[in-house]
Amino acid sequence: MVEEIRRIAKQMIRDVAEDIRRALEEVEEALAMVRPLWTPDGCLEPLYTVYEYPDHYEVVVDMPRADMRTLSVEVRGNKLTLRCRLGSEVRFERWGTIQRHISFREYRMTLTLPEDADAEHMEVKSRGTMLVIRIPRR
Amino acid sequence: MTYYEEPFDGFSIIEYKDFELKSPSFFVLGLPDAGLVGVIAAQHLVKALKAEEVGGIESYRYFPPLAVIHRGTPKPPIRMFVKDNLLIMVPEVAIPPAAVYPLSYMIIDYARKHGVNYLVSIVGIAVPNRMEIEKPKVYWLASTQKAEEAVKDAGIERFEEGYLVGPYAVILKESAKRRVNNIVLLVESFMEFPDPQAAAEALSVLSKIVNIEVDTKPLLEEAETIRLMARDLMKRTAKTLAQMQKGYEYQMPIMYA
């Protein structure tokens, strides 16, 4: 009887934890849709996709007008940070709601890597202004 | 500013100007899809042909409560332009999944009402190895024999097997059912990144079908800037495509025969 109660309690805790995880994911997703892909200090966040394969992850990043010679990809802990300057400053005379000129000079993004990502052995390749980061799984 | 407004199941078609299309007439649909191929192609078409804005589509039920401001004037989220025998639809927002069916039905009804001869859908068909493809291939589908006749000499192959997901799928099926001529141009593209090169390939084929000159050189020259500018719409579109299970397009149907 005690064992049964303990089992049910553990299951309930697991269910609650799963519900919280899903709710956090939804909040994160909603915030991502509201958050702009640029910052007023002249940084753009590139579009990217993470593909999951049995033995590795592949992060594909789209960075139009980037100067790929200035690319830097660093990993600290489970955070991957990418920076790359634009080939020439991109200037918009009236940008969206701020209604004043804005210049973009750099792409910048930070990505949380999955726990089994082996960043020490990652490979970075580019094709034009698109980037592929291949990260083996442990 | 409104000359005419007609409600349709949660949408409104607005016309600012009376217009008449030359024959044979084509309604080019640039709805947001994989790689924003249709949107980029339609926008370039409007720019290259200096098409005149004649109306748009609004929905207080399906679209977010927004006004698209251009040169200080509010515009509907989907804008429509005319040039000679072309009616061109250019959306500025992602299409929510709940809007797909009513919007598709409305497009077909509107085309019939205006006596449009052909609906032309420009669709990005996502391919996983798009980065390795130098020149994206264009395929066709047609809802009727007449639509097939119009596209078969364009020098492209028919799309034989696979899935089509989203508004273009509904428009194709419904057009076939109602005997409306729908030509679908499917271009290999990225799923989640804007793809001006794929749009240029679609326009090269479209120009043969509608018999007009469309210079795609400026589109290719501005490709990097277009990719940069289209990031926000692409991000929102990618979310709606995931909700519509766009991933089906990577699969093969299970049926053999």
CSV table of C-alpha atoms in Angstrom, one decimal:
chain,number,residue,atom,x,y,z
A,1,MET,CA,0.0,0.0,0.0
A,2,VAL,CA,2.8,2.4,1.0
A,3,GLU,CA,4.7,1.4,-2.1
A,4,GLU,CA,1.7,2.1,-4.3
A,5,ILE,CA,1.2,5.6,-2.8
A,6,ARG,CA,4.9,6.3,-3.3
A,7,ARG,CA,4.7,5.2,-6.9
A,8,ILE,CA,1.6,7.4,-7.6
A,9,ALA,CA,3.3,10.4,-5.9
A,10,LYS,CA,6.4,10.0,-8.0
A,11,GLN,CA,4.3,9.8,-11.1
A,12,MET,CA,2.4,12.9,-10.1
A,13,ILE,CA,5.7,14.8,-9.5
A,14,ARG,CA,6.9,13.7,-13.0
A,15,ASP,CA,3.6,14.8,-14.6
A,16,VAL,CA,3.8,18.2,-12.9
A,17,ALA,CA,7.4,18.6,-13.9
A,18,GLU,CA,6.5,17.8,-17.5
A,19,ASP,CA,3.6,20.3,-17.4
A,20,ILE,CA,5.9,23.0,-16.1
A,21,ARG,CA,8.6,22.2,-18.8
A,22,ARG,CA,5.9,22.4,-21.6
A,23,ALA,CA,4.5,25.7,-20.1
A,24,LEU,CA,8.0,27.2,-20.0
A,25,GLU,CA,8.6,26.1,-23.6
A,26,GLU,CA,5.4,27.8,-24.7
A,27,VAL,CA,6.3,31.0,-22.8
A,28,GLU,CA,9.8,30.9,-24.4
A,29,GLU,CA,8.3,30.4,-27.9
A,30,ALA,CA,5.8,33.3,-27.4
A,31,LEU,CA,8.6,35.6,-26.2
A,32,ALA,CA,10.7,34.7,-29.2
A,33,MET,CA,7.9,35.8,-31.5
A,34,VAL,CA,7.6,39.1,-29.8
A,35,ARG,CA,11.4,39.8,-29.5
A,36,PRO,CA,12.8,41.6,-32.5
A,37,LEU,CA,15.6,40.1,-34.5
A,38,TRP,CA,17.7,43.2,-34.0
A,39,THR,CA,19.0,45.4,-31.3
A,40,PRO,CA,19.2,49.2,-31.3
A,41,ASP,CA,23.0,49.0,-30.9
A,42,GLY,CA,23.3,47.7,-34.5
A,43,CYS,CA,23.2,43.9,-34.1
A,44,LEU,CA,21.1,41.5,-36.1
A,45,GLU,CA,20.1,38.0,-34.9
A,46,PRO,CA,20.4,35.6,-37.8
A,47,LEU,CA,17.8,33.0,-38.7
A,48,TYR,CA,19.1,29.5,-37.8
A,49,THR,CA,17.8,26.0,-37.6
A,50,VAL,CA,19.2,23.1,-35.5
A,51,TYR,CA,18.9,19.6,-37.1
A,52,GLU,CA,19.2,16.6,-34.9
A,53,TYR,CA,20.9,13.5,-36.4
A,54,PRO,CA,21.7,10.2,-34.6
A,55,ASP,CA,25.4,11.0,-34.3
A,56,HIS,CA,25.5,14.8,-34.5
A,57,TYR,CA,23.7,18.1,-34.5
A,58,GLU,CA,23.9,20.5,-37.4
A,59,VAL,CA,23.2,24.2,-36.9
A,60,VAL,CA,22.5,26.1,-40.2
A,61,VAL,CA,22.8,29.8,-39.9
A,62,ASP,CA,21.7,32.3,-42.6
A,63,MET,CA,23.7,35.6,-42.5
A,64,PRO,CA,23.1,37.6,-45.7
A,65,ARG,CA,25.6,40.4,-46.3
A,66,ALA,CA,28.0,39.0,-43.7
A,67,ASP,CA,31.7,39.2,-44.1
A,68,MET,CA,32.6,35.6,-43.4
A,69,ARG,CA,36.3,36.4,-42.8
A,70,THR,CA,35.2,38.1,-39.5
A,71,LEU,CA,33.3,35.0,-38.2
A,72,SER,CA,33.9,33.9,-34.7
A,73,VAL,CA,32.2,30.9,-33.1
A,74,GLU,CA,33.0,30.3,-29.4
A,75,VAL,CA,31.6,27.8,-26.9
A,76,ARG,CA,31.6,28.4,-23.1
A,77,GLY,CA,29.9,25.7,-21.1
A,78,ASN,CA,26.8,24.8,-23.0
A,79,LYS,CA,26.5,28.2,-24.7
A,80,LEU,CA,27.6,28.7,-28.3
A,81,THR,CA,28.1,32.3,-29.3
A,82,LEU,CA,28.4,33.4,-32.9
A,83,ARG,CA,29.5,36.8,-34.1
A,84,CYS,CA,30.2,38.0,-37.6
A,85,ARG,CA,30.5,41.5,-39.0
A,86,LEU,CA,28.4,42.7,-42.0
A,87,GLY,CA,30.4,43.2,-45.2
A,88,SER,CA,29.3,46.8,-45.3
A,89,GLU,CA,27.2,48.8,-42.8
A,90,VAL,CA,23.5,48.2,-43.6
A,91,ARG,CA,21.7,51.5,-43.1
A,92,PHE,CA,17.9,52.1,-43.1
A,93,GLU,CA,16.7,55.6,-43.1
A,94,ARG,CA,13.4,54.8,-41.3
A,95,TRP,CA,13.3,51.5,-39.5
A,96,GLY,CA,10.0,50.2,-38.3
A,97,THR,CA,8.3,51.8,-35.4
A,98,ILE,CA,11.4,53.7,-34.2
A,99,GLN,CA,11.0,56.0,-37.3
A,100,ARG,CA,14.7,57.0,-37.4
A,101,HIS,CA,17.7,55.8,-39.1
A,102,ILE,CA,19.5,52.7,-37.9
A,103,SER,CA,22.7,51.0,-39.0
A,104,PHE,CA,23.5,47.3,-38.6
A,105,ARG,CA,27.1,46.2,-38.4
A,106,GLU,CA,27.1,42.8,-36.9
A,107,TYR,CA,25.4,39.4,-36.5
A,108,ARG,CA,25.3,38.0,-33.0
A,109,MET,CA,23.5,35.0,-31.6
A,110,THR,CA,23.8,32.7,-28.6
A,111,LEU,CA,22.5,29.2,-28.6
A,112,THR,CA,22.1,26.7,-25.7
A,113,LEU,CA,23.6,23.4,-26.8
A,114,PRO,CA,22.0,20.1,-25.9
A,115,GLU,CA,23.7,18.2,-23.0
A,116,ASP,CA,25.2,15.5,-25.3
A,117,ALA,CA,26.8,18.0,-27.8
A,118,ASP,CA,30.5,17.6,-28.0
A,119,ALA,CA,31.5,21.1,-28.8
A,120,GLU,CA,35.3,20.4,-28.6
A,121,HIS,CA,35.0,18.5,-31.9
A,122,MET,CA,32.7,20.9,-33.8
A,123,GLU,CA,33.4,21.7,-37.4
A,124,VAL,CA,32.4,25.0,-39.0
A,125,LYS,CA,31.9,25.3,-42.8
A,126,SER,CA,30.4,28.1,-44.9
A,127,ARG,CA,28.9,28.4,-48.3
A,128,GLY,CA,28.5,32.0,-49.4
A,129,THR,CA,26.9,33.7,-46.4
A,130,MET,CA,25.4,30.5,-45.0
A,131,LEU,CA,27.1,28.7,-42.2
A,132,VAL,CA,26.9,25.0,-41.1
A,133,ILE,CA,28.2,24.1,-37.6
A,134,ARG,CA,28.5,20.3,-37.2
A,135,ILE,CA,28.6,19.2,-33.6
A,136,PRO,CA,29.1,15.5,-32.8
A,137,ARG,CA,27.0,13.8,-30.0
A,138,ARG,CA,28.8,12.1,-27.2
B,1,MET,CA,-10.4,55.4,-50.2
B,2,THR,CA,-12.5,52.2,-50.5
B,3,TYR,CA,-14.3,51.8,-53.7
B,4,TYR,CA,-15.8,48.4,-53.0
B,5,GLU,CA,-15.8,46.0,-50.0
B,6,GLU,CA,-17.2,42.5,-49.9
B,7,PRO,CA,-17.2,40.3,-46.8
B,8,PHE,CA,-16.4,36.6,-47.1
B,9,ASP,CA,-16.4,34.3,-44.1
B,10,GLY,CA,-14.3,36.4,-41.8
B,11,PHE,CA,-12.4,38.2,-44.6
B,12,SER,CA,-13.1,41.4,-46.6
B,13,ILE,CA,-12.0,42.0,-50.1
B,14,ILE,CA,-11.3,45.7,-50.6
B,15,GLU,CA,-11.0,47.4,-54.0
B,16,TYR,CA,-9.8,51.0,-54.3
B,17,LYS,CA,-10.1,51.1,-58.1
B,18,ASP,CA,-12.2,49.5,-60.7
B,19,PHE,CA,-10.1,47.3,-63.0
B,20,GLU,CA,-10.4,45.0,-65.9
B,21,LEU,CA,-7.8,42.4,-66.8
B,22,LYS,CA,-6.7,41.7,-70.3
B,23,SER,CA,-7.2,38.2,-71.6
B,24,PRO,CA,-5.9,35.6,-70.9
B,25,SER,CA,-5.8,36.7,-67.3
B,26,PHE,CA,-3.7,35.3,-64.5
B,27,PHE,CA,-4.0,35.7,-60.8
B,28,VAL,CA,-0.5,35.3,-59.3
B,29,LEU,CA,-0.6,34.2,-55.7
B,30,GLY,CA,2.4,35.0,-53.5
B,31,LEU,CA,1.3,33.5,-50.2
B,32,PRO,CA,4.0,33.0,-47.5
B,33,ASP,CA,5.4,29.5,-47.7
B,34,ALA,CA,8.7,27.7,-47.6
B,35,GLY,CA,11.5,30.1,-48.4
B,36,LEU,CA,8.9,32.9,-48.9
B,37,VAL,CA,9.4,32.0,-52.6
B,38,GLY,CA,5.9,33.2,-53.6
B,39,VAL,CA,6.1,36.5,-51.6
B,40,ILE,CA,9.5,37.4,-53.0
B,41,ALA,CA,8.5,36.5,-56.5
B,42,ALA,CA,5.2,38.4,-56.3
B,43,GLN,CA,6.9,41.5,-54.8
B,44,HIS,CA,9.5,41.5,-57.6
B,45,LEU,CA,6.8,41.1,-60.2
B,46,VAL,CA,5.0,44.2,-58.8
B,47,LYS,CA,8.2,46.2,-58.8
B,48,ALA,CA,9.5,45.1,-62.2
B,49,LEU,CA,6.2,45.6,-64.0
B,50,LYS,CA,5.3,48.8,-62.0
B,51,ALA,CA,2.0,47.2,-61.3
B,52,GLU,CA,-0.8,49.4,-59.8
B,53,GLU,CA,-2.2,48.8,-56.4
B,54,VAL,CA,-6.0,48.2,-56.7
B,55,GLY,CA,-7.0,46.6,-53.4
B,56,GLY,CA,-6.4,44.1,-50.7
B,57,ILE,CA,-7.7,41.6,-48.3
B,58,GLU,CA,-8.4,42.3,-44.6
B,59,SER,CA,-9.6,40.0,-41.8
B,60,TYR,CA,-10.5,41.1,-38.3
B,61,ARG,CA,-11.1,37.5,-37.4
B,62,TYR,CA,-8.0,35.8,-38.6
B,63,PHE,CA,-5.2,38.4,-38.8
B,64,PRO,CA,-3.6,40.1,-35.9
B,65,PRO,CA,-5.0,43.6,-35.3
B,66,LEU,CA,-2.4,45.4,-37.4
B,67,ALA,CA,-2.2,48.0,-40.1
B,68,VAL,CA,0.7,47.9,-42.6
B,69,ILE,CA,1.8,51.5,-43.1
B,70,HIS,CA,3.3,52.4,-46.4
B,71,ARG,CA,4.2,56.1,-47.2
B,72,GLY,CA,2.0,57.1,-44.2
B,73,THR,CA,-1.1,55.3,-45.5
B,74,PRO,CA,-2.6,52.2,-43.8
B,75,LYS,CA,-2.8,49.1,-46.1
B,76,PRO,CA,-4.5,45.8,-45.6
B,77,PRO,CA,-2.2,42.8,-44.7
B,78,ILE,CA,-2.7,41.3,-48.1
B,79,ARG,CA,-2.3,43.8,-51.0
B,80,MET,CA,-3.4,43.3,-54.6
B,81,PHE,CA,-1.9,44.9,-57.8
B,82,VAL,CA,-2.8,44.9,-61.4
B,83,LYS,CA,-0.8,45.1,-64.6
B,84,ASP,CA,-2.4,44.3,-68.0
B,85,ASN,CA,-3.5,40.7,-67.7
B,86,LEU,CA,-2.0,40.1,-64.3
B,87,LEU,CA,-3.6,40.4,-60.9
B,88,ILE,CA,-0.9,39.9,-58.2
B,89,MET,CA,-1.4,39.1,-54.5
B,90,VAL,CA,1.3,40.2,-52.1
B,91,PRO,CA,0.8,39.4,-48.4
B,92,GLU,CA,2.8,41.2,-45.7
B,93,VAL,CA,1.9,38.8,-42.9
B,94,ALA,CA,2.1,35.1,-42.2
B,95,ILE,CA,-1.2,33.2,-42.8
B,96,PRO,CA,-2.5,31.6,-39.6
B,97,PRO,CA,-3.5,28.0,-40.0
B,98,ALA,CA,-7.1,28.8,-39.1
B,99,ALA,CA,-7.3,31.2,-42.1
B,100,VAL,CA,-6.1,28.7,-44.7
B,101,TYR,CA,-9.4,27.2,-45.7
B,102,PRO,CA,-11.6,30.3,-45.8
B,103,LEU,CA,-8.8,32.3,-47.5
B,104,SER,CA,-8.3,29.7,-50.2
B,105,TYR,CA,-12.1,29.4,-50.9
B,106,MET,CA,-12.3,33.2,-51.1
B,107,ILE,CA,-9.4,33.5,-53.5
B,108,ILE,CA,-11.1,31.0,-55.8
B,109,ASP,CA,-14.5,32.7,-55.6
B,110,TYR,CA,-12.9,36.1,-56.2
B,111,ALA,CA,-11.0,34.8,-59.3
B,112,ARG,CA,-14.2,33.3,-60.7
B,113,LYS,CA,-16.1,36.5,-60.1
B,114,HIS,CA,-13.4,38.6,-62.0
B,115,GLY,CA,-13.4,36.0,-64.8
B,116,VAL,CA,-9.7,35.2,-64.2
B,117,ASN,CA,-8.6,32.5,-66.6
B,118,TYR,CA,-5.8,31.0,-64.5
B,119,LEU,CA,-4.8,31.1,-60.8
B,120,VAL,CA,-1.0,30.7,-60.6
B,121,SER,CA,0.4,29.5,-57.2
B,122,ILE,CA,4.1,30.0,-56.6
B,123,VAL,CA,5.2,27.5,-54.0
B,124,GLY,CA,8.5,26.8,-52.3
B,125,ILE,CA,9.0,23.1,-51.9
B,126,ALA,CA,11.6,22.5,-49.2
B,127,VAL,CA,14.5,20.2,-50.0
B,128,PRO,CA,16.9,19.2,-47.3
B,129,ASN,CA,20.0,19.6,-49.5
B,130,ARG,CA,19.1,23.1,-50.8
B,131,MET,CA,22.6,24.4,-49.9
B,132,GLU,CA,24.2,22.1,-52.4
B,133,ILE,CA,21.8,23.0,-55.3
B,134,GLU,CA,23.2,25.7,-57.6
B,135,LYS,CA,20.0,26.1,-59.7
B,136,PRO,CA,16.7,25.2,-58.0
B,137,LYS,CA,14.4,23.1,-60.2
B,138,VAL,CA,10.8,24.1,-60.9
B,139,TYR,CA,8.0,21.6,-61.3
B,140,TRP,CA,4.4,22.1,-62.2
B,141,LEU,CA,1.0,20.8,-61.2
B,142,ALA,CA,-2.4,21.7,-62.8
B,143,SER,CA,-5.9,21.4,-61.7
B,144,THR,CA,-7.5,21.0,-65.1
B,145,GLN,CA,-6.6,20.0,-68.7
B,146,LYS,CA,-6.6,23.6,-69.7
B,147,ALA,CA,-4.2,24.6,-67.0
B,148,GLU,CA,-2.0,21.7,-68.0
B,149,GLU,CA,-2.0,22.9,-71.6
B,150,ALA,CA,-0.9,26.4,-70.5
B,151,VAL,CA,2.1,25.0,-68.6
B,152,LYS,CA,3.3,22.0,-70.4
B,153,ASP,CA,5.4,23.9,-72.9
B,154,ALA,CA,7.3,25.8,-70.2
B,155,GLY,CA,10.1,23.3,-70.3
B,156,ILE,CA,9.7,22.0,-66.8
B,157,GLU,CA,8.7,18.6,-65.3
B,158,ARG,CA,5.5,17.7,-63.6
B,159,PHE,CA,5.6,17.1,-59.8
B,160,GLU,CA,4.8,13.4,-59.8
B,161,GLU,CA,4.8,12.2,-56.2
B,162,GLY,CA,4.8,13.9,-52.8
B,163,TYR,CA,2.8,16.1,-50.4
B,164,LEU,CA,1.8,19.7,-50.7
B,165,VAL,CA,0.9,21.4,-47.5
B,166,GLY,CA,-0.7,24.8,-46.8
B,167,PRO,CA,-3.0,27.2,-48.6
B,168,TYR,CA,-1.7,26.2,-52.0
B,169,ALA,CA,-2.8,22.6,-51.4
B,170,VAL,CA,-6.3,23.7,-50.6
B,171,ILE,CA,-6.5,26.0,-53.6
B,172,LEU,CA,-5.3,23.2,-55.9
B,173,LYS,CA,-7.8,20.6,-54.6
B,174,GLU,CA,-10.7,23.1,-54.5
B,175,SER,CA,-9.8,24.4,-58.0
B,176,ALA,CA,-9.9,20.8,-59.4
B,177,LYS,CA,-13.2,20.2,-57.7
B,178,ARG,CA,-14.7,23.5,-59.1
B,179,ARG,CA,-13.0,23.2,-62.6
B,180,VAL,CA,-11.0,26.3,-62.0
B,181,ASN,CA,-7.6,26.5,-63.8
B,182,ASN,CA,-4.9,26.5,-61.2
B,183,ILE,CA,-1.2,26.2,-62.3
B,184,VAL,CA,1.1,25.4,-59.4
B,185,LEU,CA,4.8,26.2,-59.8
B,186,LEU,CA,6.8,24.3,-57.2
B,187,VAL,CA,10.4,25.4,-56.8
B,188,GLU,CA,13.1,23.7,-54.8
B,189,SER,CA,13.9,26.0,-51.8
B,190,PHE,CA,14.9,26.3,-48.2
B,191,MET,CA,12.2,25.7,-45.7
B,192,GLU,CA,13.1,28.3,-43.1
B,193,PHE,CA,15.4,30.8,-44.9
B,194,PRO,CA,14.2,33.4,-47.5
B,195,ASP,CA,15.2,32.1,-51.0
B,196,PRO,CA,15.3,34.9,-53.7
B,197,GLN,CA,17.1,32.5,-56.1
B,198,ALA,CA,14.2,30.1,-56.0
B,199,ALA,CA,11.8,33.0,-56.6
B,200,ALA,CA,13.9,34.1,-59.6
B,201,GLU,CA,13.6,30.6,-61.1
B,202,ALA,CA,9.9,30.6,-60.6
B,203,LEU,CA,9.6,34.0,-62.3
B,204,SER,CA,11.6,32.7,-65.3
B,205,VAL,CA,9.0,30.0,-65.8
B,206,LEU,CA,6.1,32.3,-65.1
B,207,SER,CA,7.3,34.7,-67.7
B,208,LYS,CA,7.0,31.9,-70.3
B,209,ILE,CA,3.5,31.0,-69.2
B,210,VAL,CA,2.1,34.5,-69.1
B,211,ASN,CA,4.2,35.7,-72.0
B,212,ILE,CA,5.7,38.7,-70.3
B,213,GLU,CA,9.3,39.8,-69.9
B,214,VAL,CA,10.4,39.8,-66.2
B,215,ASP,CA,14.0,40.8,-65.6
B,216,THR,CA,15.2,38.7,-62.6
B,217,LYS,CA,18.7,40.1,-62.6
B,218,PRO,CA,17.9,42.9,-60.1
B,219,LEU,CA,16.3,40.2,-57.9
B,220,LEU,CA,19.5,38.1,-57.9
B,221,GLU,CA,21.7,41.2,-57.4
B,222,GLU,CA,19.6,42.2,-54.4
B,223,ALA,CA,19.2,38.7,-53.1
B,224,GLU,CA,21.4,39.2,-50.0
B,225,THR,CA,19.5,42.4,-49.0
B,226,ILE,CA,16.1,40.7,-49.6
B,227,ARG,CA,17.2,37.8,-47.4
B,228,LEU,CA,18.1,40.2,-44.7
B,229,MET,CA,14.9,42.2,-45.0
B,230,ALA,CA,12.6,39.1,-45.1
B,231,ARG,CA,13.9,37.6,-41.8
B,232,ASP,CA,11.0,38.6,-39.6
B,233,LEU,CA,8.3,37.4,-42.0
B,234,MET,CA,10.2,34.2,-42.5
B,235,LYS,CA,10.4,33.6,-38.8
B,236,ARG,CA,6.7,34.0,-38.4
B,237,THR,CA,5.9,32.0,-41.5
B,238,ALA,CA,8.2,29.1,-40.3
B,239,LYS,CA,6.1,29.0,-37.1
B,240,THR,CA,2.8,28.7,-39.0
B,241,LEU,CA,4.3,26.2,-41.4
B,242,ALA,CA,5.2,24.0,-38.5
B,243,GLN,CA,1.7,24.3,-37.2
B,244,MET,CA,0.3,23.2,-40.6
B,245,GLN,CA,2.6,20.1,-40.5
B,246,LYS,CA,4.7,21.4,-43.5
B,247,GLY,CA,7.2,18.7,-42.6
B,248,TYR,CA,4.9,16.3,-44.6
B,249,GLU,CA,6.5,17.6,-47.8
B,250,TYR,CA,9.8,15.9,-46.9
B,251,GLN,CA,7.9,12.5,-47.0
B,252,MET,CA,6.8,10.2,-49.8
B,253,PRO,CA,3.2,9.1,-49.9
B,254,ILE,CA,2.8,5.4,-48.8
B,255,MET,CA,0.4,4.4,-51.6
B,256,TYR,CA,2.1,2.5,-54.4
B,257,ALA,CA,-0.4,2.7,-57.2
